[in-house]
Short mmCIF file of N, CA and C (backbone and C1' of nucleotides) in Angstrom, two decimals:
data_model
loop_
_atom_site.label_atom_id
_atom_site.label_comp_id
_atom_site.label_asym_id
_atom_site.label_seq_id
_atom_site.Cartn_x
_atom_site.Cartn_y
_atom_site.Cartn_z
N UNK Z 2 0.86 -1.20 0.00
CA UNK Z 2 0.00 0.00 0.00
C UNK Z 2 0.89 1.25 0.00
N UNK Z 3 1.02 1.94 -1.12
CA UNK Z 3 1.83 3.15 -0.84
C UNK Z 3 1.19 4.27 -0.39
N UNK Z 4 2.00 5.33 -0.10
CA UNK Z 4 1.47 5.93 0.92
C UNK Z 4 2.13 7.63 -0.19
N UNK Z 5 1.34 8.46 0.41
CA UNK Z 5 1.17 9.86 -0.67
C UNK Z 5 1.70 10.93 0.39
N UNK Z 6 2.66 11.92 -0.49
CA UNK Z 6 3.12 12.57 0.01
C UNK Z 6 3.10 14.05 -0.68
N UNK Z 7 3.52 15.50 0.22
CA UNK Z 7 3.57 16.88 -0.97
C UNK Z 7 5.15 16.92 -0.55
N UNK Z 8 6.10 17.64 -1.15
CA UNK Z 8 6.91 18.00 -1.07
C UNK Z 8 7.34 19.61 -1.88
N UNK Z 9 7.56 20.18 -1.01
CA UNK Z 9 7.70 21.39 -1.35
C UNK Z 9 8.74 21.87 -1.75
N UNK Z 10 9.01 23.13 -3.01
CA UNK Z 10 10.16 23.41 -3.09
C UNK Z 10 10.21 24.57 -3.37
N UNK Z 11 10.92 25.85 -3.89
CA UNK Z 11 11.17 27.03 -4.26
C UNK Z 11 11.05 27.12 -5.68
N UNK Z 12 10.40 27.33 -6.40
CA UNK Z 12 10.87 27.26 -8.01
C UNK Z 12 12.06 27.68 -8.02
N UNK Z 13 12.19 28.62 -7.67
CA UNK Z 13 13.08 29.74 -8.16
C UNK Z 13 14.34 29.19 -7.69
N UNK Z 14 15.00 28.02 -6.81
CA UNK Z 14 16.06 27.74 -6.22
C UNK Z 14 15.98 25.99 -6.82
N UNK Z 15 14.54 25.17 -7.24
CA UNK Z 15 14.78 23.92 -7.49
C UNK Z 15 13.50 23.60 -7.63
N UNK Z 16 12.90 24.26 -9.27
CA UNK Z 16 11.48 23.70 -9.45
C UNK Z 16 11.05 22.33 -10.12
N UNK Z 17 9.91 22.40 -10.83
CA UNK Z 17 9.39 20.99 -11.51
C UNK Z 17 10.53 20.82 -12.22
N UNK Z 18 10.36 22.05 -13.54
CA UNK Z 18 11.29 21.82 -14.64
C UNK Z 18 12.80 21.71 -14.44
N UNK Z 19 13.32 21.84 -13.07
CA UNK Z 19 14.77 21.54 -12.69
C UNK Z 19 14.77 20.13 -12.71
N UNK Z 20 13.63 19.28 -12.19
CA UNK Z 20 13.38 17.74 -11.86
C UNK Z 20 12.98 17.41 -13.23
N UNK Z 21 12.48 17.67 -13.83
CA UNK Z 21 12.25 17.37 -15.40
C UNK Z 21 13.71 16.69 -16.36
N UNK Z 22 14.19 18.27 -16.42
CA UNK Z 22 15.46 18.27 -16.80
C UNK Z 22 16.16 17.46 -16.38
N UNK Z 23 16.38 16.98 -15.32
CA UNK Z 23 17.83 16.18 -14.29
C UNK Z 23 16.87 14.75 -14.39
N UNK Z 24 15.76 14.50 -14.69
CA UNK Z 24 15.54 13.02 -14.86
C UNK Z 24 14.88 12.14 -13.22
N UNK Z 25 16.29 13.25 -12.36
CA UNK Z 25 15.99 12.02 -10.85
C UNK Z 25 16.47 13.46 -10.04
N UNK Z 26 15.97 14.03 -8.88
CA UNK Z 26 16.70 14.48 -8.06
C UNK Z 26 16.35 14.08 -6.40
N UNK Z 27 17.42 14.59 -6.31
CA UNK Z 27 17.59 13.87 -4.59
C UNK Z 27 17.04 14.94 -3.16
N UNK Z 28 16.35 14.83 -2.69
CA UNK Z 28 15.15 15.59 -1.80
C UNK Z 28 16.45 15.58 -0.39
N UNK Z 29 16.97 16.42 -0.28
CA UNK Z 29 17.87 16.46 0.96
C UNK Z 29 17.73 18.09 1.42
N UNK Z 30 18.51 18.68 2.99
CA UNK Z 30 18.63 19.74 3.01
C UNK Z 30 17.72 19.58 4.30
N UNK Z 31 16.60 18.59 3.94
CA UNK Z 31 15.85 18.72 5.24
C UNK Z 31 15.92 19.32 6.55
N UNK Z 32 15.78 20.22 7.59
CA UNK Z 32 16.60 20.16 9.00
C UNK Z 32 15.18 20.56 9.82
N UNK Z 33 14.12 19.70 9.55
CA UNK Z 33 12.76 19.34 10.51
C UNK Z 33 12.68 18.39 10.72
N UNK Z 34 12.19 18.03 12.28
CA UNK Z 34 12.31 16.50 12.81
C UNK Z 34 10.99 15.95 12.11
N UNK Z 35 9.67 16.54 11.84
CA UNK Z 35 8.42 16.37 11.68
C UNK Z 35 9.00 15.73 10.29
N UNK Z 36 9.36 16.96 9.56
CA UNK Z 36 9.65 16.35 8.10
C UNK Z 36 10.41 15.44 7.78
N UNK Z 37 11.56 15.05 8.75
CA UNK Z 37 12.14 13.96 8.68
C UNK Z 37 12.17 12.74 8.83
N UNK Z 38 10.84 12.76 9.84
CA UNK Z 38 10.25 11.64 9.61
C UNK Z 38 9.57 11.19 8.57
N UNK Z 39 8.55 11.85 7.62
CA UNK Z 39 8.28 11.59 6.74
C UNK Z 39 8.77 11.07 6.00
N UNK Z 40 10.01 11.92 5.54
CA UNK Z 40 10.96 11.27 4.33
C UNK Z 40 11.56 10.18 4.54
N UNK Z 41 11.78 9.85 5.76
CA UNK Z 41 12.42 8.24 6.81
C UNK Z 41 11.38 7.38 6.29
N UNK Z 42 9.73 7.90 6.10
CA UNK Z 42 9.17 7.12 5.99
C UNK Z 42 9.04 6.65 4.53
N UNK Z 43 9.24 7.34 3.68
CA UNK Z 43 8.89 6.97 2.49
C UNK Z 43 9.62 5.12 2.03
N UNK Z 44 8.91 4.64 0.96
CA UNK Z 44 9.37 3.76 0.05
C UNK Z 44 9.17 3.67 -1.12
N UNK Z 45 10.10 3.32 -2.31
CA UNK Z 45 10.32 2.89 -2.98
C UNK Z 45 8.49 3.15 -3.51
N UNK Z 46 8.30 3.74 -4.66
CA UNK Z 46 7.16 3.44 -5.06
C UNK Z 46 5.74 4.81 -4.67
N UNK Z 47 6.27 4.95 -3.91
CA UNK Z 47 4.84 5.96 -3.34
C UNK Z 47 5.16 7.40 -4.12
N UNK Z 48 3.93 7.95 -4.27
CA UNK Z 48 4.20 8.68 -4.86
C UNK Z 48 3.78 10.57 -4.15
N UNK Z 49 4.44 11.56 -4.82
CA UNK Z 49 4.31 12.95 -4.11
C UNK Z 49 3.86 14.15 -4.85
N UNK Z 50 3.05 14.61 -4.14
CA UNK Z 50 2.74 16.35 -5.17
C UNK Z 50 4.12 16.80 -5.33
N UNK Z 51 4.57 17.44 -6.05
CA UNK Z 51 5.71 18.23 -6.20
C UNK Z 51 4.95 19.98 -5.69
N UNK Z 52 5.19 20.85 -5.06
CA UNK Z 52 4.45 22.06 -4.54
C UNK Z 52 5.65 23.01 -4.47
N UNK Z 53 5.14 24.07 -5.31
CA UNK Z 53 5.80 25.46 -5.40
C UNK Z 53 5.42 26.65 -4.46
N UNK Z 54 6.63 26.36 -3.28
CA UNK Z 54 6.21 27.63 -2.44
C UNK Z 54 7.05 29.05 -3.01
N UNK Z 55 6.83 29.82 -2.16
CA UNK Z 55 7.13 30.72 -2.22
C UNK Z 55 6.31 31.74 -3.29
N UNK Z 56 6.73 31.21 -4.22
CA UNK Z 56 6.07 31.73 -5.94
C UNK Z 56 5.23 30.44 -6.26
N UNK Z 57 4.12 30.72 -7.08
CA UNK Z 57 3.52 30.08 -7.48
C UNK Z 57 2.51 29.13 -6.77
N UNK Z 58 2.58 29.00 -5.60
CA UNK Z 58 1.85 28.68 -4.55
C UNK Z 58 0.73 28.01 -5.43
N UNK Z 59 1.62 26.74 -6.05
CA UNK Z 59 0.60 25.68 -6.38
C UNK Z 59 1.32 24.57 -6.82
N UNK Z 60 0.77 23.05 -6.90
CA UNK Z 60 0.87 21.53 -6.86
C UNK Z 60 0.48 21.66 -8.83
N UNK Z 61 2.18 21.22 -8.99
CA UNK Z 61 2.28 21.22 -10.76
C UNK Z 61 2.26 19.84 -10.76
N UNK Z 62 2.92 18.99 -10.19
CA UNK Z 62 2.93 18.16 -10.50
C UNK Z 62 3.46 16.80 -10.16
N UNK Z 63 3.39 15.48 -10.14
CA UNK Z 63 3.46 14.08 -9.21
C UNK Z 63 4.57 13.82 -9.61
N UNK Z 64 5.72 13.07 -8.72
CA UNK Z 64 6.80 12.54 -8.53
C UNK Z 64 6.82 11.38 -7.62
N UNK Z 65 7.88 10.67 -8.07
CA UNK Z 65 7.80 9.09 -7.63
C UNK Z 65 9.03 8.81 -7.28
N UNK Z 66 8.86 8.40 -5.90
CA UNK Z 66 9.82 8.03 -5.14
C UNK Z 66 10.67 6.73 -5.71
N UNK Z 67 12.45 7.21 -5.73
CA UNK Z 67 12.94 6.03 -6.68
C UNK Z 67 13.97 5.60 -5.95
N UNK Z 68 14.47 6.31 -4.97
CA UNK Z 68 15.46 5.80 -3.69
C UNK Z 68 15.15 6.27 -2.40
N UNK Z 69 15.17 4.94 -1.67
CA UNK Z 69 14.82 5.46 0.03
C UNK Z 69 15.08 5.23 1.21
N UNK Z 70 15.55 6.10 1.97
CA UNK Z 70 16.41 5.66 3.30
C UNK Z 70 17.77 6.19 3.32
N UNK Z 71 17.48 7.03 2.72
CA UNK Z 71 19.25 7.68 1.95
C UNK Z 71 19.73 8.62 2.97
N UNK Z 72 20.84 8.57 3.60
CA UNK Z 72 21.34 9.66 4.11
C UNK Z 72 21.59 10.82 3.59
N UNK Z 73 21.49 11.96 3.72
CA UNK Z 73 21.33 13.49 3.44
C UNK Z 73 22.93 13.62 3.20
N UNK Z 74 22.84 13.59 1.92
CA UNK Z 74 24.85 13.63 1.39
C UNK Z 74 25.38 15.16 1.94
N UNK Z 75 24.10 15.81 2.08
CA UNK Z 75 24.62 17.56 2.27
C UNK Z 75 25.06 17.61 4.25
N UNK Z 76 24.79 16.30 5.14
CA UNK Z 76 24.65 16.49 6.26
C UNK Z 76 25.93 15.72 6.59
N UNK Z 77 27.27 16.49 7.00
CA UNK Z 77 27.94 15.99 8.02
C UNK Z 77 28.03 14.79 8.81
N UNK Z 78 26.82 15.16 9.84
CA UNK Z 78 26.39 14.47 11.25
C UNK Z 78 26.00 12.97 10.65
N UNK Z 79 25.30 12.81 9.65
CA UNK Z 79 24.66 11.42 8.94
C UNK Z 79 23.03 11.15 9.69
N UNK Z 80 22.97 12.71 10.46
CA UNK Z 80 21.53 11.95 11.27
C UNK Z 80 20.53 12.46 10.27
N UNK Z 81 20.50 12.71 9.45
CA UNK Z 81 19.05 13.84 8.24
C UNK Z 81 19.12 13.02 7.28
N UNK Z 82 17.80 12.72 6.89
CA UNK Z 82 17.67 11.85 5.81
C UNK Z 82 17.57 12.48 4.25
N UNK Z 83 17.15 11.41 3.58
CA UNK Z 83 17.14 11.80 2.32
C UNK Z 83 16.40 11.15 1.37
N UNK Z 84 15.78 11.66 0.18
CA UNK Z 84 15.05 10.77 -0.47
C UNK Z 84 15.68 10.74 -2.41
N UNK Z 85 15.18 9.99 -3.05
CA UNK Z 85 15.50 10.69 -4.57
C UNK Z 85 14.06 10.44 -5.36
N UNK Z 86 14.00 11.08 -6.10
CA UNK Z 86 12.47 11.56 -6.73
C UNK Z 86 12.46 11.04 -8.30
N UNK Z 87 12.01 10.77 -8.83
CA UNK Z 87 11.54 11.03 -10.71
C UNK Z 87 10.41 11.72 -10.84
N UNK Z 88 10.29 12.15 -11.91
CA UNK Z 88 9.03 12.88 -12.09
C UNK Z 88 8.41 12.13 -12.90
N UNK Z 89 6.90 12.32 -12.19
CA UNK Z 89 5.81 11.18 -13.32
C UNK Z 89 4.99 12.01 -14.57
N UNK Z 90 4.45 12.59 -14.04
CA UNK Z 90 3.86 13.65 -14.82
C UNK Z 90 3.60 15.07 -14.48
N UNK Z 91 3.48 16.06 -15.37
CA UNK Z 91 3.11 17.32 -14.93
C UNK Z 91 1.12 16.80 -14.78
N UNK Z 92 0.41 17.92 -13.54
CA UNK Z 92 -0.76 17.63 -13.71
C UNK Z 92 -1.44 18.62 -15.21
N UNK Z 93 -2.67 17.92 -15.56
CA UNK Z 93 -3.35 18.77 -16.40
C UNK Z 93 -3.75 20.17 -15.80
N UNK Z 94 -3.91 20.57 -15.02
CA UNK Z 94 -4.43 21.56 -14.37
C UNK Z 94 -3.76 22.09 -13.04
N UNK Z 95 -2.96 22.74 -12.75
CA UNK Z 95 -2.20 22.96 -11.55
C UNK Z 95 -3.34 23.38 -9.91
N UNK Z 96 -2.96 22.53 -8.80
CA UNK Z 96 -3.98 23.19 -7.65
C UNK Z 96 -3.21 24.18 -7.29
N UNK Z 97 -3.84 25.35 -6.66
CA UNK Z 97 -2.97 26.20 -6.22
C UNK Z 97 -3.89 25.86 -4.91
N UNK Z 98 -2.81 26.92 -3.88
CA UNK Z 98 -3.17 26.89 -2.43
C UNK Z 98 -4.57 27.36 -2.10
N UNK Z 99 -4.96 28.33 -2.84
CA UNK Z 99 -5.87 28.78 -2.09
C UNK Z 99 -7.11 27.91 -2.86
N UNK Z 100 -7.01 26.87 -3.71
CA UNK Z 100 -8.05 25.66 -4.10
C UNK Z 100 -8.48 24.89 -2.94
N UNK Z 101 -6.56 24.67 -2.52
CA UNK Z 101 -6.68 23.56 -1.32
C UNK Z 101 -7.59 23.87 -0.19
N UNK Z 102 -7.51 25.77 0.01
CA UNK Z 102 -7.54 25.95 1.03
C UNK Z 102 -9.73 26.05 1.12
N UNK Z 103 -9.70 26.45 -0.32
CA UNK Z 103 -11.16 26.59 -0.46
C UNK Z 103 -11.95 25.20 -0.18
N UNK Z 104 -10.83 24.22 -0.02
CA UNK Z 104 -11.64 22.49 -0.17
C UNK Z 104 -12.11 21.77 1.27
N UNK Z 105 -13.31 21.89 1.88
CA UNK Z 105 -13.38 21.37 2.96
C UNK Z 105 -12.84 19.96 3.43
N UNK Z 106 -12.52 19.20 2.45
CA UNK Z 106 -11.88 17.92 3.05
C UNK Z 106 -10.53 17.58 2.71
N UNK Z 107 -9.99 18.87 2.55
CA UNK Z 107 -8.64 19.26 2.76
C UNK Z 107 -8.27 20.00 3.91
N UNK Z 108 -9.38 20.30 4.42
CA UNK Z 108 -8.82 21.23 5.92
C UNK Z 108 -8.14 20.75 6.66
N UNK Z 109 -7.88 19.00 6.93
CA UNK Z 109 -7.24 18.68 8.06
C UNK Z 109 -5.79 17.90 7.75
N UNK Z 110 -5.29 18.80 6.22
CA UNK Z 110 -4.78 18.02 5.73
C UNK Z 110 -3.36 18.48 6.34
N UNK Z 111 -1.95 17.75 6.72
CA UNK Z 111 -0.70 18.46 7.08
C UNK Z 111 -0.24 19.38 6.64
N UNK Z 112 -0.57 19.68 4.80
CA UNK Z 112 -0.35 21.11 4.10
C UNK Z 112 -0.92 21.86 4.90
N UNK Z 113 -1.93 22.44 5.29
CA UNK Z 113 -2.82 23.20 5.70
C UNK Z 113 -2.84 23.84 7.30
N UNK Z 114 -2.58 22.32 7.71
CA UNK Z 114 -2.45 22.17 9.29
C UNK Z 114 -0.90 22.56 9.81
N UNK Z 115 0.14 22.50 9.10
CA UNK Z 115 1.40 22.85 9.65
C UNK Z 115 1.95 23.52 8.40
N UNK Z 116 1.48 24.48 8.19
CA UNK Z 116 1.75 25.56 6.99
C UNK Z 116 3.58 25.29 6.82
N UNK Z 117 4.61 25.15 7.76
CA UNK Z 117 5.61 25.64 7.37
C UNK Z 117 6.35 24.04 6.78
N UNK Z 118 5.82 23.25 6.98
CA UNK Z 118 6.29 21.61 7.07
C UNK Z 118 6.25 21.65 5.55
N UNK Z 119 7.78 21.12 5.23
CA UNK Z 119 8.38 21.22 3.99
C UNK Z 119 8.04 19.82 3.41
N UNK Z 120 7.78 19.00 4.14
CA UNK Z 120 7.66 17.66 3.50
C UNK Z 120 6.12 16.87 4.57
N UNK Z 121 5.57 16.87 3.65
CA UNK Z 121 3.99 16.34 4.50
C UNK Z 121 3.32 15.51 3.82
N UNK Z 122 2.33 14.86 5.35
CA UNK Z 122 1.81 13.42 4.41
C UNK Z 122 0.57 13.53 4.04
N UNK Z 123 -0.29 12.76 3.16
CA UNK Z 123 -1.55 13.26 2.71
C UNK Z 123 -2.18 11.42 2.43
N UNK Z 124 -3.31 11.55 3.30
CA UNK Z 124 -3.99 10.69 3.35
C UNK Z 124 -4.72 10.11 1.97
N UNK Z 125 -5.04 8.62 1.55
CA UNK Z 125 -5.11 8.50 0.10
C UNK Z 125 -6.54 9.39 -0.15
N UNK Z 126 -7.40 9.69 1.09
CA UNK Z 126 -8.76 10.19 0.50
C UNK Z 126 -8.08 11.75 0.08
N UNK Z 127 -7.11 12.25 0.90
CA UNK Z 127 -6.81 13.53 0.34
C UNK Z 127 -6.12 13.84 -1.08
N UNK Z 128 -5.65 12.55 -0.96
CA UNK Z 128 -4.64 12.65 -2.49
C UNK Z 128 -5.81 12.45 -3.79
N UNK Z 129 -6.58 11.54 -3.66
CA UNK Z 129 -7.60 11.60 -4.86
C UNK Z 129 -8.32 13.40 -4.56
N UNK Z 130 -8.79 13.33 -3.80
CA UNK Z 130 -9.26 14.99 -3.82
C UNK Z 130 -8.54 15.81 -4.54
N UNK Z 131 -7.40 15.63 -4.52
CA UNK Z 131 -6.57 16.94 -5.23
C UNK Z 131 -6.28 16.14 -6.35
N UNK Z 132 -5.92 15.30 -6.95
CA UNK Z 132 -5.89 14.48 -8.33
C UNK Z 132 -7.36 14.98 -9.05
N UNK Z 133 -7.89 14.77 -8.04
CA UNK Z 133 -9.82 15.44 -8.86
C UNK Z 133 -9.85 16.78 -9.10
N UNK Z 134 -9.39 17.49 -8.40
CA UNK Z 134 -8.97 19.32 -8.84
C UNK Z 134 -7.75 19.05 -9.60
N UNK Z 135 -7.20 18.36 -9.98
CA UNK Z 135 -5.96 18.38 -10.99
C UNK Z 135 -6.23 18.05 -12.46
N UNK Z 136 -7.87 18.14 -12.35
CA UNK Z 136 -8.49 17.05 -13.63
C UNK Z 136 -7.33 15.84 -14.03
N UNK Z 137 -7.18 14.92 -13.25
CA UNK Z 137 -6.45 13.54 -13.35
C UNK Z 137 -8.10 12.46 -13.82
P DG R 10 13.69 16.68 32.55
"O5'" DG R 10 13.44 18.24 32.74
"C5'" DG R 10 12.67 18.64 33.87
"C4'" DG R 10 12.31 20.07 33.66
"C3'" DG R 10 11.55 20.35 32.35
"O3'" DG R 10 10.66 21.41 32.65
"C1'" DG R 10 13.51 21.62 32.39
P DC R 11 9.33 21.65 31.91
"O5'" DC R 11 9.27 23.24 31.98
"C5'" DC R 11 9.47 23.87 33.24
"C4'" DC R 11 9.98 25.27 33.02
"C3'" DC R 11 9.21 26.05 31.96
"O3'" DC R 11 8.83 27.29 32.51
"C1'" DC R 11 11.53 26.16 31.52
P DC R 12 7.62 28.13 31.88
"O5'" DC R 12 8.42 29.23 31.04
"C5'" DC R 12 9.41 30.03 31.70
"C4'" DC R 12 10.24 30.76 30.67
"C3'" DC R 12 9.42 31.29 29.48
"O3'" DC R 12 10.00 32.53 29.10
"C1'" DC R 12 11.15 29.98 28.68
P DA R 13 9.07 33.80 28.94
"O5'" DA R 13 10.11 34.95 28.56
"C5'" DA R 13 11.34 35.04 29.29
"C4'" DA R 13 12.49 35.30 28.34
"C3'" DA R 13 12.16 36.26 27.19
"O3'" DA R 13 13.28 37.11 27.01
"C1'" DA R 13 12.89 34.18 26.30
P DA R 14 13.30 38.24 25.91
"O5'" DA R 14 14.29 37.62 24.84
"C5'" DA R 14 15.60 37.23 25.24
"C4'" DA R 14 16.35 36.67 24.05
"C3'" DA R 14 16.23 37.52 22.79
"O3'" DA R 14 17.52 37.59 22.19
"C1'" DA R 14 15.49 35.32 22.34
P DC R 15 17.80 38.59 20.97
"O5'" DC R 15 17.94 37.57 19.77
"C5'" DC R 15 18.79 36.43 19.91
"C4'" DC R 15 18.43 35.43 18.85
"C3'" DC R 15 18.27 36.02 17.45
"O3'" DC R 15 19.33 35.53 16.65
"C1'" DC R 15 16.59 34.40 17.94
P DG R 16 19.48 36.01 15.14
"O5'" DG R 16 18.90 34.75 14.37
"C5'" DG R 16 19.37 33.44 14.70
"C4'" DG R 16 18.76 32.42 13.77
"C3'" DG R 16 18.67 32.88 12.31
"O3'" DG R 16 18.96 31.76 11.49
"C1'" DG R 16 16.49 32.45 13.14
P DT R 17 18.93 31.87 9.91
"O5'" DT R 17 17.56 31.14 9.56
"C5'" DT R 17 17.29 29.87 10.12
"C4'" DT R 17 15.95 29.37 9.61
"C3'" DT R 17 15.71 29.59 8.11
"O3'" DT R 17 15.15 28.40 7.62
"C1'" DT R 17 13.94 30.53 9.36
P DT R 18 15.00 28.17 6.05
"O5'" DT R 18 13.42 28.03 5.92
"C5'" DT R 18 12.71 27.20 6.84
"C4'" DT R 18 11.25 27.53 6.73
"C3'" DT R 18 10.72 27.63 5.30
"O3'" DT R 18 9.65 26.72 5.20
"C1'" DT R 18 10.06 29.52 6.57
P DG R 19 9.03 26.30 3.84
"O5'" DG R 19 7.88 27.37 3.65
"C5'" DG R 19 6.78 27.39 4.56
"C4'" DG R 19 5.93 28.58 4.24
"C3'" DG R 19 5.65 28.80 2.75
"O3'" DG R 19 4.32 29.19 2.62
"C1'" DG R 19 6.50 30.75 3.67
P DG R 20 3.48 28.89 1.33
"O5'" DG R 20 2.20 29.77 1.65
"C5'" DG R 20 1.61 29.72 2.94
"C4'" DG R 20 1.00 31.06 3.28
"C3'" DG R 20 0.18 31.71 2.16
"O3'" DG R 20 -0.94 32.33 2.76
"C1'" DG R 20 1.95 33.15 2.77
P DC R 21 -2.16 32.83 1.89
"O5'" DC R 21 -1.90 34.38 1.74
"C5'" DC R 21 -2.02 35.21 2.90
"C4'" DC R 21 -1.40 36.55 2.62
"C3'" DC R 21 -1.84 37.18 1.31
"O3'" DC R 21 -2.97 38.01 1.54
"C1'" DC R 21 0.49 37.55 1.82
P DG S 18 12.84 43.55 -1.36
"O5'" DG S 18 12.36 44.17 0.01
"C5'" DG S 18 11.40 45.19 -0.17
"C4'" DG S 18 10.38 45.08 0.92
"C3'" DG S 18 10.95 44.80 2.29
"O3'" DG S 18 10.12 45.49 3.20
"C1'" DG S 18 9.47 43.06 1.74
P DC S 19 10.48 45.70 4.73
"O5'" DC S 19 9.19 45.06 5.37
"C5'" DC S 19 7.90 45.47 4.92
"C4'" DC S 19 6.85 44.57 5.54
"C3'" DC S 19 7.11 44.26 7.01
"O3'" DC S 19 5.92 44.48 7.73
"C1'" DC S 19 6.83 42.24 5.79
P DC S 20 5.97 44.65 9.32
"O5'" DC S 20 5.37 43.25 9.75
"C5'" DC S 20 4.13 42.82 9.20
"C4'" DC S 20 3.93 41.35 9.51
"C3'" DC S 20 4.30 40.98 10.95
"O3'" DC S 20 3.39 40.00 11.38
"C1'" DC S 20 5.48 39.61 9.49
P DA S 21 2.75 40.13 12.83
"O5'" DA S 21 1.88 38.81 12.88
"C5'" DA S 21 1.18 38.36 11.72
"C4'" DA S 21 1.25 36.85 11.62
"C3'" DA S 21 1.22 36.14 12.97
"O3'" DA S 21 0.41 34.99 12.82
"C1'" DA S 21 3.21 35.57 11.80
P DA S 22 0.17 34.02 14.05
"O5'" DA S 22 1.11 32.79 13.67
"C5'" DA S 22 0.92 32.14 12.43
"C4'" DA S 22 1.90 31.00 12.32
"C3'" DA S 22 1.98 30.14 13.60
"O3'" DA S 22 2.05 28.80 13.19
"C1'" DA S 22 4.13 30.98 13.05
P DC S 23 1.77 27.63 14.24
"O5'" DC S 23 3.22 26.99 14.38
"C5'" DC S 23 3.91 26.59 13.19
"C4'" DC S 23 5.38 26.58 13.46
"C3'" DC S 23 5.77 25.80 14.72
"O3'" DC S 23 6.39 24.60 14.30
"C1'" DC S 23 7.06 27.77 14.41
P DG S 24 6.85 23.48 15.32
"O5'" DG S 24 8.42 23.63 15.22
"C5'" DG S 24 9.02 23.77 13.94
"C4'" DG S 24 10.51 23.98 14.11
"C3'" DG S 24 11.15 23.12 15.20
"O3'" DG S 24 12.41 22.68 14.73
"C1'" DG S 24 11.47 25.42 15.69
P DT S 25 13.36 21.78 15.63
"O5'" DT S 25 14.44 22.83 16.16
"C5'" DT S 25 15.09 23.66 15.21
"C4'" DT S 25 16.03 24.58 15.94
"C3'" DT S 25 16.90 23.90 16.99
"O3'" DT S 25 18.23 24.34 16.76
"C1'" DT S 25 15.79 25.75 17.94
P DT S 26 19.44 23.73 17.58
"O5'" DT S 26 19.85 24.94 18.52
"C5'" DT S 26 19.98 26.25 17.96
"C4'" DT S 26 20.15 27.24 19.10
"C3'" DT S 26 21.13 26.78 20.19
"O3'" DT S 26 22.12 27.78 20.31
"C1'" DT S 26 19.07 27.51 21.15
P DG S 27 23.42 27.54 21.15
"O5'" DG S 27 23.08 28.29 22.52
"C5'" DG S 27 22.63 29.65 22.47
"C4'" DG S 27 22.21 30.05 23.86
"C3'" DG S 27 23.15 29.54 24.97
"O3'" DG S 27 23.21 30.52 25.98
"C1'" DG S 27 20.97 28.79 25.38
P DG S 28 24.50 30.65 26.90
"O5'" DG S 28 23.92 31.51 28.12
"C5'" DG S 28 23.05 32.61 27.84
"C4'" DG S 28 22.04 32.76 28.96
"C3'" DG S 28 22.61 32.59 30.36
"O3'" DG S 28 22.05 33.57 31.21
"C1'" DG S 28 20.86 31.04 30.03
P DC S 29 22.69 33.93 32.62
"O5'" DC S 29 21.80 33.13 33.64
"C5'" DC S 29 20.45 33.56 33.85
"C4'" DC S 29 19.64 32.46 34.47
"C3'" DC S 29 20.27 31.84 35.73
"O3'" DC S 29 19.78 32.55 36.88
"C1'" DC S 29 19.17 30.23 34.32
#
DNA sequence: GCCAACGTTGGC
DNA sequence: GCCAACGTTGGC
C-alpha cells in the first residue's frame, strides 16, 4: 500500500522543470524533525505532489519516489535523511493553495495544518481529492 | 527543564 | 518586503 506525500520546493532555487530536466533528483537539506520523519518514511514506489512555495503557490505536478532511506549527502552528522524523486507527470491543471484551502476535506490536511512543514503526508482520500482538482 | 530570544520559513 | 508561526538555542 503506498502511501502519498507533498513536497515542497522554491521554483526559483529547485522547481518541476529543474526535476524534469535532471531526470531524478535527490530531496535532501531537510533540518525538521516532523519532516524527517516523513521522508524516513517513504518507500520505494509511493508517490508525491511536487508544490511550489514561495512563488507560485501551487501543486504542478506528481513525482515518484525512486530511492529510500538515503542519508542526506549535504549532512555531516549522517543523522538527516534523504530521499530521490523522478518525475511522473506534470498535472493537467495545476492546484494552487488557495483551491486547497477553499476544499473542505482538505482542511485537516498536514499542508494546511502545519503551513511551514516542507515535506507532508496526505492521506489517500486527500490525495484523490486533489488528483480530482488536478483534472487527473 | 523552563522559557525568552533568535532564526527561518512561507503566505500575503 | 513584511510579518506571523514555528522550531531551535541557550541562560538560568
Amino acid at each position: 500500500m503506498p502511501r502519498y506525500w507533498l513536497l515542497k520546493s522554491e521554483p526559483f532555487k529547485y522547481g518541476w522543470d529543474n526535476l524534469v530536466a535532471e531526470g531524478e533528483g535527490t530531496w535532501d537539506g531537510v533540518r525538521n524533525y516532523r519532516a524527517r520523519n516523513n521522508l524516513a518514511a517513504m518507500e520505494v514506489g509511493d508517490q508525491a505532489f511536487f508544490y511550489h512555495s514561495r512563488e507560485g503557490l501551487e501543486i504542478v505536478g506528481i513525482c515518484q519516489v525512486s530511492h529510500a532511506g538515503i542519508t542526506d549527502p549535504t549532512d555531516p552528522t549522517g543523522k538527516w535523511a534523504a530521499v530521490k524523486v523522478k518525475p511522473l507527470k506534470r498535472l493537467p491543471r495545476s492546484v494552487t493553495l488557495a483551491q486547497i484551502k477553499a476544499e473542505p476535506r482538505l482542511a485537516e490536511c498536514e499542508l494546511i495544518r502545519l503551513g511551514r512543514l516542507s515535506v507532508a503526508e496526505l492521506t489517500p482520500d486527500e490525495w484523490a481529492v486533489i488528483c480530482q482538482m488536478a483534472g487527473l
